[in-house]
Coordinates of C-alpha atoms in Angstrom, one line a residue:
M55 CA -12.5 -33.8 -5.6
V56 CA -10.7 -31.1 -3.7
T57 CA -10.7 -27.6 -5.2
K58 CA -8.3 -24.9 -4.1
K59 CA -9.6 -21.4 -3.4
D60 CA -8.4 -18.6 -5.5
L61 CA -6.9 -16.4 -2.8
N62 CA -6.3 -13.5 -5.2
K63 CA -10.0 -13.5 -6.3
Q64 CA -11.0 -13.4 -2.7
R65 CA -8.5 -10.4 -2.1
K66 CA -9.9 -8.5 -5.0
K67 CA -13.5 -9.0 -3.6
R68 CA -12.2 -7.5 -0.3
H69 CA -10.4 -4.7 -2.0
K70 CA -13.6 -3.8 -4.0
R71 CA -15.5 -3.7 -0.7
V72 CA -12.9 -1.5 0.9
R73 CA -12.8 0.9 -2.1
A74 CA -16.6 1.4 -1.9
N75 CA -16.0 3.3 1.3
I76 CA -12.7 5.1 0.8
S77 CA -11.5 7.5 -1.9
G78 CA -8.5 9.8 -2.4
T79 CA -9.1 13.5 -2.8
V80 CA -6.9 16.4 -3.3
A81 CA -6.8 17.2 0.4
K82 CA -6.3 13.5 1.5
P83 CA -4.9 11.2 -1.2
R84 CA -5.0 7.5 -1.1
L85 CA -2.0 5.5 -0.2
C86 CA -2.6 2.2 -2.0
V87 CA -0.5 -0.9 -1.3
Y88 CA 0.2 -3.9 -3.5
R89 CA 2.2 -6.9 -2.2
S90 CA 3.5 -9.8 -4.1
L91 CA 5.6 -12.7 -2.7
S92 CA 8.9 -11.1 -3.5
H93 CA 8.2 -7.3 -3.7
I94 CA 5.8 -4.6 -2.3
S95 CA 4.9 -1.3 -4.0
A96 CA 2.9 1.8 -2.8
Q97 CA 1.3 4.7 -4.6
V98 CA -0.3 7.9 -3.5
I99 CA -3.2 8.5 -5.6
D100 CA -5.7 11.4 -6.2
D101 CA -8.9 9.5 -7.3
V102 CA -10.8 12.7 -8.2
A103 CA -8.3 13.7 -10.9
G104 CA -7.3 10.0 -11.6
K105 CA -3.5 10.8 -11.0
T106 CA -0.7 8.9 -9.2
L107 CA 1.0 11.7 -7.2
C108 CA 4.1 9.7 -6.1
A109 CA 5.1 6.0 -6.1
A110 CA 7.8 3.7 -4.8
T111 CA 8.6 0.0 -5.0
T112 CA 11.1 -2.4 -3.7
Q113 CA 12.2 -3.2 -7.3
E114 CA 14.0 0.1 -7.4
A115 CA 17.9 -0.1 -7.5
S116 CA 18.2 1.3 -4.0
F117 CA 16.7 -1.9 -2.4
G118 CA 19.1 -4.2 -4.0
G119 CA 16.6 -7.0 -4.7
Q120 CA 15.4 -7.4 -1.1
G121 CA 11.8 -6.7 -1.1
G122 CA 9.9 -9.6 0.4
N123 CA 10.4 -8.9 4.1
K124 CA 9.3 -6.5 6.7
T125 CA 12.4 -4.4 6.9
A126 CA 12.2 -3.7 3.2
A127 CA 8.6 -2.9 3.7
R128 CA 9.4 -0.3 6.6
E129 CA 12.0 1.3 4.4
L130 CA 9.5 1.5 1.6
G131 CA 7.1 3.2 3.9
K132 CA 9.7 5.8 4.9
L133 CA 10.6 6.3 1.2
I134 CA 7.0 6.9 0.1
G135 CA 6.5 9.1 3.1
E136 CA 9.4 11.3 2.1
R137 CA 8.3 11.5 -1.5
A138 CA 4.7 12.4 -0.4
L139 CA 6.0 15.2 2.0
K140 CA 8.2 16.6 -0.9
A141 CA 5.0 16.7 -3.0
G142 CA 3.3 18.6 -0.3
I143 CA 1.1 15.8 1.1
T144 CA 0.8 15.5 4.8
E145 CA -2.4 13.6 5.3
I146 CA -3.5 10.5 3.4
V147 CA -6.2 7.7 3.5
F148 CA -4.6 4.2 3.9
D149 CA -5.8 1.6 1.3
R150 CA -4.5 -1.8 2.5
G151 CA -5.6 -3.3 -0.9
G152 CA -7.6 -6.2 0.5
Y153 CA -4.7 -7.5 2.5
I154 CA -4.8 -8.1 6.1
Y155 CA -3.3 -5.2 8.2
H156 CA -0.4 -7.4 9.5
G157 CA 3.2 -8.1 8.6
R158 CA 4.5 -6.2 5.6
V159 CA 1.4 -4.1 5.1
A160 CA 1.6 -2.9 8.8
E161 CA 5.3 -2.3 8.5
L162 CA 4.8 -0.2 5.4
A163 CA 2.2 2.0 7.3
D164 CA 4.4 2.3 10.3
G165 CA 7.4 3.5 8.1
A166 CA 5.1 6.1 6.4
R167 CA 4.0 7.3 9.9
E168 CA 7.6 7.6 10.9
A169 CA 8.3 9.7 7.8
G170 CA 5.6 12.2 9.0
L171 CA 2.4 11.2 7.1
K172 CA -0.8 11.3 9.2
F173 CA -3.6 8.7 8.7

């Protein structure tokens, strides 16, 4: 019998392994990425206080339903970067969420760098 691997379970294992090494502080909060088939979202989190400092997603009205491609991911990176700079955050730690640093995740990171975030 052929059994199919649970890819999300494997991703969560990788994310747990990554989260053991990185953590967001007041000085350098964590930029966390979540991607689904049709959308992508990002949050800037202070893990010490357990607070989300700012967030953005492609499900917002400004994206018009286009969220599952690389151009939307880059725009989302710029948006989260602008919101983070408005909140007074210039340096972050990037948390890829167990996803491969490729495609939409890499485009989001590049967009955040273009907006002025350092990581």
